Coordinates of C-alpha atoms in Angstrom, one line a residue:
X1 CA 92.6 10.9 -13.9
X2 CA 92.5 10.9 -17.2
X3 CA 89.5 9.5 -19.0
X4 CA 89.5 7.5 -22.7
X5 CA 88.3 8.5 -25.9
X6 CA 85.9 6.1 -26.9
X7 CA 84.9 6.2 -30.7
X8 CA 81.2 5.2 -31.3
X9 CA 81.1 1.9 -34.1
X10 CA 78.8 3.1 -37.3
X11 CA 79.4 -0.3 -38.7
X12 CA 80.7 -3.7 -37.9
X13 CA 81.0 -6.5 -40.8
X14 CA 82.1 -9.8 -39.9
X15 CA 83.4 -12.8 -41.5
X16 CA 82.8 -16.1 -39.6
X17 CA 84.9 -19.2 -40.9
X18 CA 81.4 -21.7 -40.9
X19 CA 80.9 -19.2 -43.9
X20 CA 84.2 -19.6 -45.5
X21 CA 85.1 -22.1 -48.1
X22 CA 88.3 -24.3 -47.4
X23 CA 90.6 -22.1 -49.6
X24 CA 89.4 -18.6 -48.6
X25 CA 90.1 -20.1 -44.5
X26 CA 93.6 -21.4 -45.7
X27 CA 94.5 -17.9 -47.6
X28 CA 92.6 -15.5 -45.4
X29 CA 94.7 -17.0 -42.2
X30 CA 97.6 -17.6 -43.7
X31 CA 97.6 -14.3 -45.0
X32 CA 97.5 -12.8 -41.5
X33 CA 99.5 -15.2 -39.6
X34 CA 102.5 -14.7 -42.3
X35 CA 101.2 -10.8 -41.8
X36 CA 101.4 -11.1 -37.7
X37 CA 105.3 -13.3 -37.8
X38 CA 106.6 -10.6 -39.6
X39 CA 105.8 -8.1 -37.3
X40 CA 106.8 -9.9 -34.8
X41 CA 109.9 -11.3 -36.0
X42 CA 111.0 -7.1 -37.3
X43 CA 110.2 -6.4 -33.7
X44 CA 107.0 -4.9 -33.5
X45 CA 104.9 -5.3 -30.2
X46 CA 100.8 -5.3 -29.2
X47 CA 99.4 -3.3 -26.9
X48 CA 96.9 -4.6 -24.3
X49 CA 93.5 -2.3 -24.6
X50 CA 91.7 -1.0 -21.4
X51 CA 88.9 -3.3 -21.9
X52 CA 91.4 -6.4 -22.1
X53 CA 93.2 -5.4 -18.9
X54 CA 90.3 -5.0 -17.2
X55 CA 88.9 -8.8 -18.5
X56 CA 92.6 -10.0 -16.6
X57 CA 92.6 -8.2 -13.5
X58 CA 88.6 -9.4 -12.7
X59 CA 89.1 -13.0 -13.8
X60 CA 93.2 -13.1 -13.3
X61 CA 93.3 -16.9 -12.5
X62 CA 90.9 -18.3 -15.0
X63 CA 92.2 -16.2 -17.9
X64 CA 95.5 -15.8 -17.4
X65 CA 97.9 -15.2 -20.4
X66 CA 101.2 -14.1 -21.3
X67 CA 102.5 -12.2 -23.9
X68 CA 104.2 -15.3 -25.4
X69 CA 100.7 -17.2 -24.7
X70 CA 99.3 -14.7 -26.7
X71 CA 101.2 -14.9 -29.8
X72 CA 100.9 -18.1 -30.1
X73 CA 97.5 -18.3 -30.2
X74 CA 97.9 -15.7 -33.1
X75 CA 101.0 -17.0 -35.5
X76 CA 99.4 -20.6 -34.3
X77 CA 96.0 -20.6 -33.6
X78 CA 92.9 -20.8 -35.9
X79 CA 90.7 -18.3 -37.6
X80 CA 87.7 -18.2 -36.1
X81 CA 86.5 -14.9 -37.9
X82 CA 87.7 -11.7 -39.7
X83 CA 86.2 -8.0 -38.6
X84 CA 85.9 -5.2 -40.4
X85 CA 84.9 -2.1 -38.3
X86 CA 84.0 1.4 -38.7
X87 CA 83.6 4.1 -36.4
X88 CA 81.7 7.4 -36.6
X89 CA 84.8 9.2 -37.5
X90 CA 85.3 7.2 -40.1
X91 CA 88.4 5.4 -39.2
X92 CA 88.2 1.7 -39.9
X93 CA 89.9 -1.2 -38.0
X94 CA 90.4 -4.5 -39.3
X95 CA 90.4 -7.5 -36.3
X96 CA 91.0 -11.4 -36.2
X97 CA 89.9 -13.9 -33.6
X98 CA 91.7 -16.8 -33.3
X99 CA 92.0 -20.0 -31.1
X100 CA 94.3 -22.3 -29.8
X101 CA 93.1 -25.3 -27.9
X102 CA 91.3 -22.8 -25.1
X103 CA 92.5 -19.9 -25.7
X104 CA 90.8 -17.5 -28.1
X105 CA 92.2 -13.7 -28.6
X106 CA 90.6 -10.6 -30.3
X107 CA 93.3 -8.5 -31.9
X108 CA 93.4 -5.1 -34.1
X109 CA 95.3 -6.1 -37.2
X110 CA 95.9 -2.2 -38.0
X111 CA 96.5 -0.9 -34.0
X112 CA 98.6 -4.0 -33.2
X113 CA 96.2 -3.8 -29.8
X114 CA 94.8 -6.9 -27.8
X115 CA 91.0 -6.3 -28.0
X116 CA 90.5 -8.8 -25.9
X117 CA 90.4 -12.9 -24.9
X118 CA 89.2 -15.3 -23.4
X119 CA 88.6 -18.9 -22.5
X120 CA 86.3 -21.4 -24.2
X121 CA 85.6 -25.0 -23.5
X122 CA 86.9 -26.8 -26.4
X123 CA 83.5 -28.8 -26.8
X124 CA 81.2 -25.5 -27.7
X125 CA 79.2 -26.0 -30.5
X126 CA 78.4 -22.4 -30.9
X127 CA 74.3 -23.3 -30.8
X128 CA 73.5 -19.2 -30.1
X129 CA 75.7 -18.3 -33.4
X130 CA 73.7 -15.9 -35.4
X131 CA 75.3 -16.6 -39.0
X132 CA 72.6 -14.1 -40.2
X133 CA 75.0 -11.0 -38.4
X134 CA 77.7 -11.6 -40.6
X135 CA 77.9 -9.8 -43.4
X136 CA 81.1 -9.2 -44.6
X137 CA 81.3 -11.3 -48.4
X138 CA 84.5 -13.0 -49.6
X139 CA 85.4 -10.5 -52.1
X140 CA 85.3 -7.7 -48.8
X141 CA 87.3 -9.7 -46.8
X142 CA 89.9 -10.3 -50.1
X143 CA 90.1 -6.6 -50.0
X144 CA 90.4 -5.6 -46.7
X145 CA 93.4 -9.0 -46.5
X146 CA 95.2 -6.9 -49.6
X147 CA 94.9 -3.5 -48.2
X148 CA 96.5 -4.7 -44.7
X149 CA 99.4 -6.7 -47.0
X150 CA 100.3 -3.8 -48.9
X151 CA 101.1 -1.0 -45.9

């Protein structure tokens, strides 16, 4: 059997939208919903990671999605936040969370990979949210939104 590679994290910056002003929420997830339908629509396809699969096979009826499920919560669903992170071997990987109505998905924006997901009550107020752990400023996130765009 063949074991994964895991890379250790050096750094994780995040973005969370209750820091975000209305315009950087409406450009930073239009910017990578327009940037996730045009993979899609050219053909491109996501990979589900190890840690995802495993989430579906323990909790198979309560989280439940399809690929098609799955997209929409991406081309449709809501920011929640933007994640820039960087690993010991200094490759960096941006991610997105997004929601729609339930459903929330973690996905690499440069591995095309399904982190993972999740279900959420619509009604949680997020009173454990540490604010204080996200880091990652507006003029970060701009950058990292323009260096995805222009690959």
């Amino acid at each position: 059997m063949m074991k994964a590679k895991i890379t250790k994290v050096s750094k994780e910056e995040k973005r969370h939208i209750l820091q975000m002003t209305d315009k950087e929420l409406n450009y930073v997830q239009k910017s990578l919903q327009n940037f996730l339908g045009r993979y899609f629509y050219n053909g491109g396809s996501f990979r589900v990671c190890r840690h995802a699969k495993r989430r579906f096979f323990q909790k198979n009826e309560e989280i439940s999605l399809s690929k098609k499920e799955i997209k929409m919560v991406l081309l449709f669903g809501k920011l929640i936040e933007f994640k820039k992170i960087t690993f010991k071997s200094n490759q960096t990987e941006l991610r997105s969370v997004f929601r729609l109505d339930d459903k929330v998905v973690v996905y690499n924006l440069t591995g095309h990979e399904i982190v993972t997901f999740w279900k959420n009550d619509s009604d949680d107020n997020h009173s454990t949210l540490n604010i204080s752990r996200y880091t990652l400023s507006r003029k970060q996130t701009s950058k990292c939104i323009n260096d995805l765009l222009s690959f």
